[in-house]
PDB file of C-alpha atoms in Angstrom:
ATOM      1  CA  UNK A   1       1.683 -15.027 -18.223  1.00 56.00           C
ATOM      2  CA  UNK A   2       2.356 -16.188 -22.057  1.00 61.00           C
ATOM      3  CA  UNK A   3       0.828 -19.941 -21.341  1.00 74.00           C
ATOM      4  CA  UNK A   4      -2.167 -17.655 -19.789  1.00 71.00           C
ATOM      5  CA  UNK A   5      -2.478 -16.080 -23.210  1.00 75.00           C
ATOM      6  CA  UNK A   6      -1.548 -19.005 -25.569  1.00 84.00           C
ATOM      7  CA  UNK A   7      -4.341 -20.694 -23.647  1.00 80.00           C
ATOM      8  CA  UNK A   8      -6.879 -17.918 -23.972  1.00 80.00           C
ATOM      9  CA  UNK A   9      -6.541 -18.266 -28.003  1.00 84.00           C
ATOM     10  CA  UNK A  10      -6.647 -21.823 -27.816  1.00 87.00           C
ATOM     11  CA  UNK A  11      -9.877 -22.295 -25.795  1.00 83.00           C
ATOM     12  CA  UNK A  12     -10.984 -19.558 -27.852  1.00 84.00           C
ATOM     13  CA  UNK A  13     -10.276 -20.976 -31.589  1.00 88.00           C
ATOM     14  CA  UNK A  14     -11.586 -24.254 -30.293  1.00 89.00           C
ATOM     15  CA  UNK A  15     -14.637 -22.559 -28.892  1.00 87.00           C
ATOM     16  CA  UNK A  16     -15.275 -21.097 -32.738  1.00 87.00           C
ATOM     17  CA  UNK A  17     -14.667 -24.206 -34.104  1.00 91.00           C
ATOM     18  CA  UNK A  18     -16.866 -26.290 -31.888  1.00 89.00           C
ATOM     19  CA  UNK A  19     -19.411 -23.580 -32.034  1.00 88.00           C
ATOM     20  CA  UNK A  20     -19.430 -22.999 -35.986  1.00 89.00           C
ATOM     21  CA  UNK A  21     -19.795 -26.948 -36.047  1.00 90.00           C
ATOM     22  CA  UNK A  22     -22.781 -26.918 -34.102  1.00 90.00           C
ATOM     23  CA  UNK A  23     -24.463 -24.303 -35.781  1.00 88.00           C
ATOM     24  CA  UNK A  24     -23.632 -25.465 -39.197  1.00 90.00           C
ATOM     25  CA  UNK A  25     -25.577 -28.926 -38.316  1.00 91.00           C
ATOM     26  CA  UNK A  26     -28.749 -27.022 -36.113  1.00 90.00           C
ATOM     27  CA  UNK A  27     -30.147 -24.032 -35.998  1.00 88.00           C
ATOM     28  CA  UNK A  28     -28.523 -22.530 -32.734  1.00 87.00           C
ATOM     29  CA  UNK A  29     -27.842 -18.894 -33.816  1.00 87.00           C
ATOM     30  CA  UNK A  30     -27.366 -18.199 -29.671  1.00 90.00           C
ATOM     31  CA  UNK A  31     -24.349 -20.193 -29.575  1.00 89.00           C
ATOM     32  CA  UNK A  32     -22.465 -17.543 -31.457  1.00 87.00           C
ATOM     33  CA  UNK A  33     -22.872 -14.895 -28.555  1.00 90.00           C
ATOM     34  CA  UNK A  34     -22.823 -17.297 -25.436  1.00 91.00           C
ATOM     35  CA  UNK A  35     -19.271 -18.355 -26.304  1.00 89.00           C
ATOM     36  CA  UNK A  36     -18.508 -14.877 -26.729  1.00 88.00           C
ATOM     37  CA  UNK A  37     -19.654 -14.300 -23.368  1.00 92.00           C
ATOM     38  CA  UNK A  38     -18.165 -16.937 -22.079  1.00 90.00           C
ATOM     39  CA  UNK A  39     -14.384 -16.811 -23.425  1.00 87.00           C
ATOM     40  CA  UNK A  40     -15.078 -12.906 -22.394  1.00 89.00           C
ATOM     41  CA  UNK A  41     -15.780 -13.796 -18.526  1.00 92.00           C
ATOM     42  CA  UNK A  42     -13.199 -16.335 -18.615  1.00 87.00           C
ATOM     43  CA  UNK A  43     -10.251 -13.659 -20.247  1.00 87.00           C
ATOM     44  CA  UNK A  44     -12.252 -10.798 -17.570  1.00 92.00           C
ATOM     45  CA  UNK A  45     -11.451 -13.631 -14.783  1.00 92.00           C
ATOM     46  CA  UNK A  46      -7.754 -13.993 -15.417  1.00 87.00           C
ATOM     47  CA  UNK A  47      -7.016 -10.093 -15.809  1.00 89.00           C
ATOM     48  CA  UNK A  48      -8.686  -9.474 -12.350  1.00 94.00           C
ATOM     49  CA  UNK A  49      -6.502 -12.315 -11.018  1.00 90.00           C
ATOM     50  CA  UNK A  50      -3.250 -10.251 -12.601  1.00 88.00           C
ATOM     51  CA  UNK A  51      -4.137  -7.081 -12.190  1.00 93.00           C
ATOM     52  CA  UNK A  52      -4.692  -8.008  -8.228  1.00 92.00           C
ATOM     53  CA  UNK A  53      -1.007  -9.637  -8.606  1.00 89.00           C
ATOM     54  CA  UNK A  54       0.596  -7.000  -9.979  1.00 91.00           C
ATOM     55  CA  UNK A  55      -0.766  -4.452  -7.891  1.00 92.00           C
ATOM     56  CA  UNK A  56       0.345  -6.530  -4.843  1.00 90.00           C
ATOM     57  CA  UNK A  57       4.065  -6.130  -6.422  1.00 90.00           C
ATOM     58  CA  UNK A  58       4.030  -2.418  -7.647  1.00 91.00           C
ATOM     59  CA  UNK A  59       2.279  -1.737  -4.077  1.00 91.00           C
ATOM     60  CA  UNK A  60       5.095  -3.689  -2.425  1.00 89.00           C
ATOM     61  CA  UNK A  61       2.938  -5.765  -0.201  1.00 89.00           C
ATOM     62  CA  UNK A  62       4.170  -8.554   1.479  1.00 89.00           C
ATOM     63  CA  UNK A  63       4.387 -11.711  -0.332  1.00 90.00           C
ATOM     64  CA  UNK A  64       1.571 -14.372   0.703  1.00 86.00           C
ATOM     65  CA  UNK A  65       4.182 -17.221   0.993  1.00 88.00           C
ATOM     66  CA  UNK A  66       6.385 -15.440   3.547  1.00 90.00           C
ATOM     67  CA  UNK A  67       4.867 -15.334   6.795  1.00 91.00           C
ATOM     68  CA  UNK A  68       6.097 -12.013   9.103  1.00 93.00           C
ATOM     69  CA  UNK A  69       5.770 -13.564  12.231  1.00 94.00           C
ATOM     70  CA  UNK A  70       7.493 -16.586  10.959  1.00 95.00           C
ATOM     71  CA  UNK A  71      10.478 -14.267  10.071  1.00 95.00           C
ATOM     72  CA  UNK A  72      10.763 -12.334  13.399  1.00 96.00           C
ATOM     73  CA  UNK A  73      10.234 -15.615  15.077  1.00 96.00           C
ATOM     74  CA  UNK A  74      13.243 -17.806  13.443  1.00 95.00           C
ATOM     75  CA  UNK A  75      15.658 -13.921  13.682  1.00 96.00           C
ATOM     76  CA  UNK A  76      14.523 -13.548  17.686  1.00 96.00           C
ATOM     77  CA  UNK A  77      16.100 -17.677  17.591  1.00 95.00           C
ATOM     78  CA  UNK A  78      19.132 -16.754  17.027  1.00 95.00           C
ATOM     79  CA  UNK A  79      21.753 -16.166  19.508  1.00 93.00           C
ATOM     80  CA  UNK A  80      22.928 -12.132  20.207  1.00 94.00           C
ATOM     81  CA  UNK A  81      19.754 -11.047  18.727  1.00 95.00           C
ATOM     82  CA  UNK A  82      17.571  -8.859  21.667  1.00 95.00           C
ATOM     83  CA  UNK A  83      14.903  -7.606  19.017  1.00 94.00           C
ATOM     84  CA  UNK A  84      13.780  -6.883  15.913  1.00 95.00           C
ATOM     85  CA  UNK A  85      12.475  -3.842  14.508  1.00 94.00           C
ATOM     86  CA  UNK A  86      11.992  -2.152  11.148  1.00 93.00           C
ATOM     87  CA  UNK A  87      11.095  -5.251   9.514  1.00 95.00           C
ATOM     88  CA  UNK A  88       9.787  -4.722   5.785  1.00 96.00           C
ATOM     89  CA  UNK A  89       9.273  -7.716   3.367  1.00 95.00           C
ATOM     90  CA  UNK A  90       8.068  -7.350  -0.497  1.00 95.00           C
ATOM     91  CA  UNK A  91       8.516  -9.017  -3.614  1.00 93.00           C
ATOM     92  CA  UNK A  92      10.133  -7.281  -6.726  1.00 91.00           C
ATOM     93  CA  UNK A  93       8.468  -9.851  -9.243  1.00 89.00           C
ATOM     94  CA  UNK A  94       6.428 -12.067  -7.136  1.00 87.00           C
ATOM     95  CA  UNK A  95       8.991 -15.114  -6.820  1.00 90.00           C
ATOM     96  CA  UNK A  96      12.144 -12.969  -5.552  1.00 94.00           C
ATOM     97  CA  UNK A  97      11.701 -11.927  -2.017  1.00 95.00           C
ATOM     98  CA  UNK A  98      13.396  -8.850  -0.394  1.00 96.00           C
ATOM     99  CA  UNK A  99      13.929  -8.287   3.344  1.00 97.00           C
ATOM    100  CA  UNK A 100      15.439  -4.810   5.337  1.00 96.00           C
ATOM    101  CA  UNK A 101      14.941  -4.979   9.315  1.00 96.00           C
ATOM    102  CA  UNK A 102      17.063  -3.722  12.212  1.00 96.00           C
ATOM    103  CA  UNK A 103      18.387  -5.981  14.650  1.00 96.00           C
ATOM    104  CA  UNK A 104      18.893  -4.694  18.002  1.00 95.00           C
ATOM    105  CA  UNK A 105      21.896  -7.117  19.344  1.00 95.00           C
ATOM    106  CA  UNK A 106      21.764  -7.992  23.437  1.00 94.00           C
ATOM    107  CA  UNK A 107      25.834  -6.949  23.454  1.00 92.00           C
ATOM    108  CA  UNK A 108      28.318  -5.083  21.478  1.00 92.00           C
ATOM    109  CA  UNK A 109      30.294  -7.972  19.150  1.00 92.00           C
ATOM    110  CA  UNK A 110      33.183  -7.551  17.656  1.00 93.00           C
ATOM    111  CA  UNK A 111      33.515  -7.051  13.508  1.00 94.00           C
ATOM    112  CA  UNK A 112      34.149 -10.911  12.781  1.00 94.00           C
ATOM    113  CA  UNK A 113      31.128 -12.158  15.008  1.00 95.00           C
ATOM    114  CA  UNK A 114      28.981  -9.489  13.480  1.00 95.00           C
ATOM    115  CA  UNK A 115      29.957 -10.823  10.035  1.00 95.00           C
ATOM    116  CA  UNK A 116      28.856 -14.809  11.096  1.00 95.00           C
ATOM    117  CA  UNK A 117      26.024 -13.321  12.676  1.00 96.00           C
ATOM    118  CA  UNK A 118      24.737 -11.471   9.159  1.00 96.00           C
ATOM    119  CA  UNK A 119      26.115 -14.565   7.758  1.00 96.00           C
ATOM    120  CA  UNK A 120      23.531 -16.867   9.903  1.00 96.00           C
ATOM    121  CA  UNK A 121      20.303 -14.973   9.310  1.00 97.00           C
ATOM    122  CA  UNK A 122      20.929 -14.285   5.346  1.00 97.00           C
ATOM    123  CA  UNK A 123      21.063 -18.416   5.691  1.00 97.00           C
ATOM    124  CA  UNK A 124      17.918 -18.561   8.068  1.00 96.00           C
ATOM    125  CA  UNK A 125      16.357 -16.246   5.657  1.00 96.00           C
ATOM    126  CA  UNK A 126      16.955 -17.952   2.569  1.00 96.00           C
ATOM    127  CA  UNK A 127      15.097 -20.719   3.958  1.00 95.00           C
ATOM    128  CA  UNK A 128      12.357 -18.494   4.400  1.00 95.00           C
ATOM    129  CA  UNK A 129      12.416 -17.752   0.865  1.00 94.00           C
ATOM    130  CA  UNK A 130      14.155 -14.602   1.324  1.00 96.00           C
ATOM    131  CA  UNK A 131      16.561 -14.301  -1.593  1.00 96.00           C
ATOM    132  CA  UNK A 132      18.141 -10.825  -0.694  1.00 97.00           C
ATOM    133  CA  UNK A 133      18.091  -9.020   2.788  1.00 96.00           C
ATOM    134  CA  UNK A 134      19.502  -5.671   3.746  1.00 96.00           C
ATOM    135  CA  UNK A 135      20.473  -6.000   7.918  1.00 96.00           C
ATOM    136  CA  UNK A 136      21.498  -3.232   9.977  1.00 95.00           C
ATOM    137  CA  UNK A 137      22.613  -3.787  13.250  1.00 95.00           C
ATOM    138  CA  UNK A 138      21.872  -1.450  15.941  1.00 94.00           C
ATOM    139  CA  UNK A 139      23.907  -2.025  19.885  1.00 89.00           C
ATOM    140  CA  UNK A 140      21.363  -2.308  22.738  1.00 85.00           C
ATOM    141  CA  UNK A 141      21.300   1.162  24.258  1.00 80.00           C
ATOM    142  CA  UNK A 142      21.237   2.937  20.378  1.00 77.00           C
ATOM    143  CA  UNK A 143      18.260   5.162  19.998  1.00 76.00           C
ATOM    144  CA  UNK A 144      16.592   4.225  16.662  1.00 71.00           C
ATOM    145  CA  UNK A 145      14.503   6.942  14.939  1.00 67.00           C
ATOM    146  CA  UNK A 146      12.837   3.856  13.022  1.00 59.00           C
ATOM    147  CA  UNK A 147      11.731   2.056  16.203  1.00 54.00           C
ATOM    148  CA  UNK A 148       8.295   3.563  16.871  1.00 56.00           C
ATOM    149  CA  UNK A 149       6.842   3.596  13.427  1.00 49.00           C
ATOM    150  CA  UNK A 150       6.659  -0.533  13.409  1.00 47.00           C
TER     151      UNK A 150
END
């Protein structure tokens, strides 16, 4: 975002330069207001590409390197896991990736294999460029209020 700007005035003092030089030599007085409309489309250009950016963050969409399907795919992989539901994926900044989804196991496990199970897909998930992941496990016959809505 600050090279974005630093690069704006840069391109900008070199367009004044370049375009004072010009004029100074031949009579161009249009070359005054065409930079200016150009260095004005090109800052208009890179706001509408932050704007669209940050909205996608304060929105919480999903983040465009992180496929969904991929996700659900590589969690269904894993041994004990029946299905997957409640999945949500967004970005707090755009590089660091959040993850919450309920896992619906195919049997009861006991505490320890539960913990090298969450263990497993925060690794898996990682991979995925997930940095942080909230799981919840749910056994096979719970009733989840959350299952319908995804």
């Amino acid at each position: 975002m600050v090279s974005l700007h630093v690069l704006e005035d840069v391109l900008g003092w070199l367009s004044v330069l370049v375009g004072a030089g010009i004029m100074y030599f031949v009579d161009a007085p249009f070359i005054d207001p065409l930079l200016s409309i150009g260095i004005s489309a090109f800052i208009l250009f890179n706001v509408y590409r932050n704007i669209r950016r940050s909205l996608r963050i304060i929105l919480q969409g999903s983040p465009d390197l992180v496929s969904i399907d991929e996700v659900e795919k590589t969690v269904m992989a894993i041994e004990n896991v029946h299905s997957v539901h409640d999945l949500h994926i967004w970005s707090v900044d755009g590089e660091y990736n959040v993850l919450t989804i309920h896992v619906v196991l195919s049997a009861p496990l006991p505490m320890a294999k539960l913990h090298s199970l969450k263990t497993e897909l925060r690794e898996k998930l990682l991979s995925l460029d997930i940095q942080h992941s909230t799981i919840e496990f749910e056994a096979p016959d719970e009733d989840c209020e959350m299952e319908e809505c995804c």
